[in-house]
Coordinates of C-alpha atoms in Angstrom, one line a residue:
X1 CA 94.4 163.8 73.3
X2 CA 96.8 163.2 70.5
X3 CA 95.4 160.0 68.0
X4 CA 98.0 157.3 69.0
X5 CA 96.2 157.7 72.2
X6 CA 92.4 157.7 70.9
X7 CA 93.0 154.8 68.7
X8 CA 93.6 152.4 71.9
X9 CA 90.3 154.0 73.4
X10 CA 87.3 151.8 72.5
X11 CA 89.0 148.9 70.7
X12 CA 92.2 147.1 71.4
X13 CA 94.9 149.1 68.8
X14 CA 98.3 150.1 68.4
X15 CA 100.0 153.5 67.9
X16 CA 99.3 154.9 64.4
X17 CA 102.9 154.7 63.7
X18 CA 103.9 151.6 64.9
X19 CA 106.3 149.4 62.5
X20 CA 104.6 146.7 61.0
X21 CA 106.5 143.1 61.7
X22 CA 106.9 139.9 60.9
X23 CA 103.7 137.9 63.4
X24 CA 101.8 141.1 63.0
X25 CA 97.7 140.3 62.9
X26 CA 96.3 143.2 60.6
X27 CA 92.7 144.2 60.6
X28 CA 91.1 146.1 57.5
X29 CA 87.6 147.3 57.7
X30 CA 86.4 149.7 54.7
X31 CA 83.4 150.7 52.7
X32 CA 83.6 151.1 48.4
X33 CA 81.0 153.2 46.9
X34 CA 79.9 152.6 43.2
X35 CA 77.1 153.1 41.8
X36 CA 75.4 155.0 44.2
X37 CA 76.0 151.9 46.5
X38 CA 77.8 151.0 49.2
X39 CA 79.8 148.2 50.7
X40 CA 81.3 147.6 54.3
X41 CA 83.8 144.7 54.6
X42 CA 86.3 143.6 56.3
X43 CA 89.4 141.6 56.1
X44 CA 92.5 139.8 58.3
X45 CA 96.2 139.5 57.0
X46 CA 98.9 138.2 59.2
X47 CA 102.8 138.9 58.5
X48 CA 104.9 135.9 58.1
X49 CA 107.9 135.3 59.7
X50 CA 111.2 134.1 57.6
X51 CA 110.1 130.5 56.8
X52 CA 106.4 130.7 58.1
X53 CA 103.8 129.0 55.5
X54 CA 101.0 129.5 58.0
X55 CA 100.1 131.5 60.5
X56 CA 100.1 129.9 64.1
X57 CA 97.3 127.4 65.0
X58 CA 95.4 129.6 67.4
X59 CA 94.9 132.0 64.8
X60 CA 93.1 129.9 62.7
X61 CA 91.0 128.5 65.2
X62 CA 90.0 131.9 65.8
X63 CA 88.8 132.7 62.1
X64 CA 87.3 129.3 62.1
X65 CA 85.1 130.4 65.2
X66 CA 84.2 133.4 63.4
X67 CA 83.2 131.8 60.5
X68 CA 80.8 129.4 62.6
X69 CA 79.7 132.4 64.0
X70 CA 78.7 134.1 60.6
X71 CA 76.6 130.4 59.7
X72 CA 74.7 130.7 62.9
X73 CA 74.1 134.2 62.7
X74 CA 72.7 133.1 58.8
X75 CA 70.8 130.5 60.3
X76 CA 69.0 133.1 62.8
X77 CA 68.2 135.7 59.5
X78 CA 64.7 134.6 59.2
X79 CA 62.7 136.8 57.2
X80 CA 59.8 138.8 59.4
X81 CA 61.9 138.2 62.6
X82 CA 63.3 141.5 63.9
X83 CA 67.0 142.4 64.3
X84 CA 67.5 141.8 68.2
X85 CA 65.8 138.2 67.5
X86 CA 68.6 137.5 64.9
X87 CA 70.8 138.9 67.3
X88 CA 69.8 137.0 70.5
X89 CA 69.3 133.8 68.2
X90 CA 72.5 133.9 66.7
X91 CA 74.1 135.0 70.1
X92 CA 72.7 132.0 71.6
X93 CA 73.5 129.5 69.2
X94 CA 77.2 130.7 69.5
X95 CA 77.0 130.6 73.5
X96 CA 75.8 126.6 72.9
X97 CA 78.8 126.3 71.1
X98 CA 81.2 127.7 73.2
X99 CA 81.7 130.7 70.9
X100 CA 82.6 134.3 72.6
X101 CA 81.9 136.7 70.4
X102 CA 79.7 139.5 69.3
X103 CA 77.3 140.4 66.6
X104 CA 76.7 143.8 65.0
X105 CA 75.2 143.6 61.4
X106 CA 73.4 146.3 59.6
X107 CA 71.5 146.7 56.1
X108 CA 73.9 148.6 53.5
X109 CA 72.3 150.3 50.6
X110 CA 72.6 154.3 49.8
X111 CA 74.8 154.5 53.0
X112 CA 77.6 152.5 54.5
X113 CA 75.1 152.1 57.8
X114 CA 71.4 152.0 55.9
X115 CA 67.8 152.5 56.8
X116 CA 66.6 149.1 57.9
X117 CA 67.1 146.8 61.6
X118 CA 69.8 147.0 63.4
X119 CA 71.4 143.6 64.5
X120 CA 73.1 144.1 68.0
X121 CA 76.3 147.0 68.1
X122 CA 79.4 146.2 69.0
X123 CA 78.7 147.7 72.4
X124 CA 75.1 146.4 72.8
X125 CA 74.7 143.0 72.4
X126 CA 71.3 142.8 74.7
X127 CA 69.4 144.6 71.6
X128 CA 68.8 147.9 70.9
X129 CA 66.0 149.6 71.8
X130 CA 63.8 151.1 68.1
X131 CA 66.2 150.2 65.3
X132 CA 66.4 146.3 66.7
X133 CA 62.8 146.3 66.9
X134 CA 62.4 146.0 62.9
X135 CA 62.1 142.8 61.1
X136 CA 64.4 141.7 58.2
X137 CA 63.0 141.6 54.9
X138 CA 63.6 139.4 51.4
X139 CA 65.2 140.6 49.1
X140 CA 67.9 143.4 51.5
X141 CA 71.5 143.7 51.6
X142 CA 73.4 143.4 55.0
X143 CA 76.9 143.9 56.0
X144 CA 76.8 140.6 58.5
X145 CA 79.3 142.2 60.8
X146 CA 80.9 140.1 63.9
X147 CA 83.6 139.2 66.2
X148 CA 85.0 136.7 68.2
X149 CA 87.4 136.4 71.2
X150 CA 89.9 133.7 71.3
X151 CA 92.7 133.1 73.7
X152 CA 96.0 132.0 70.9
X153 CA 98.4 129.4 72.6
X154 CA 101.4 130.5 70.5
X155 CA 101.1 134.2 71.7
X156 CA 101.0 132.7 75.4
X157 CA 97.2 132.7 76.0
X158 CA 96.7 136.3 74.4
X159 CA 93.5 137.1 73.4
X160 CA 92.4 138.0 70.0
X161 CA 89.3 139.6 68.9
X162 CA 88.9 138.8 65.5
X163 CA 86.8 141.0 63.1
X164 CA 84.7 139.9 60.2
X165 CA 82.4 141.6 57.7
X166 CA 81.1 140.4 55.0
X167 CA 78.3 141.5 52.0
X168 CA 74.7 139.2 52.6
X169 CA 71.4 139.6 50.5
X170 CA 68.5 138.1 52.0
X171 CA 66.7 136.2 49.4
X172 CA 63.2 134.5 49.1
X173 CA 65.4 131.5 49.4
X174 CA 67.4 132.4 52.3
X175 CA 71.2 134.2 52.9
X176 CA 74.1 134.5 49.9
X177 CA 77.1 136.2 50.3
X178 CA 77.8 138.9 47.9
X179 CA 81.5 138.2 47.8
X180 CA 82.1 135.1 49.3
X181 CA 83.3 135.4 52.9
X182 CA 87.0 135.2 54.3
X183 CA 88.0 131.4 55.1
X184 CA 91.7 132.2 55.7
X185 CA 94.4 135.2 56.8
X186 CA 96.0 137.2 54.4
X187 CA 99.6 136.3 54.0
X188 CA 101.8 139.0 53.8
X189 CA 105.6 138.0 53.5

């Protein structure tokens, strides 16, 4: 199968050399290694149109529903409490809130993907079976990894799955982001 194909398989994608245009949505997720560590981040631009400031309204509201969905998945990293209880904690605190999305986060250290509890995958958001059954620990590094679904009014009710990812320690005195944590798109004009 040639890879414009495989791209589209498992995640919504476009052809490999499609043009970028103006009212494009970009998604970037990549690792850094220095050090001997890693890092596994992503990040969301969108493509202005001639005389855009802003990209439309639904897209916002879509990485502000993220965002809500990284502080309740925070909230639910609880120190001794395994990776599928973050996971259906967060996942339920998001479904009170009317939030459709889903959480996959995993420690980073010596590896992109490092030993320690897994926190949902993309594909298995009941838990997973071993590696969800471990319990988060002070003093770790996480790549809190999520998405959301949002239907954008602009775009004529299309939905959206927007990615996040983001560099967490968990700390005696609770979550910090390494990096801070993306609040708004990427303009690209």
């Amino acid at each position: 199968m040639p890879l414009a194909q495989e791209q589209g398989a498992l995640l919504p994608a476009v052809p490999v050399h499609e043009v970028v245009r103006p009212g494009d949505l970009l998604h970037c997720d990549v690792g850094l290694s220095s050090l001997g560590l890693r890092t596994d981040n992503q990040r969301n631009a969108y493509v202005l149109h001639p005389g855009e400031t802003a990209p439309p309204e639904g897209l916002r509201t879509a990485l502000a529903a993220a965002n809500r969905l990284q502080e309740l998945t925070v909230e639910a990293f609880v120190p001794g409490r395994t990776g599928n209880e973050v996971l259906f904690a967060a996942r339920a605190a998001a479904a009170a809130e009317g939030i459709d999305g889903d959480v996959y986060s995993h420690p980073v250290g010596f590896h992109g993907h490092g030993a320690g509890p897994a926190i949902g995958q993309w594909d298995e958001q009941g838990g997973v079976p071993g590696a969800g059954d471990y319990p988060v620990h002070p003093d770790t590094v996480y790549a809190l990894e999520l998405a959301v679904r949002r239907p954008v009014p602009e775009w004529g009710g299309q939905c959206v799955r927007l990615g996040l990812e983001e560099g967490i320690a968990l700390t005696g005195d609770g979550v910090e982001f390494l990096g801070g944590r993306q609040t708004e798109f990427l303009l690209l004009g």
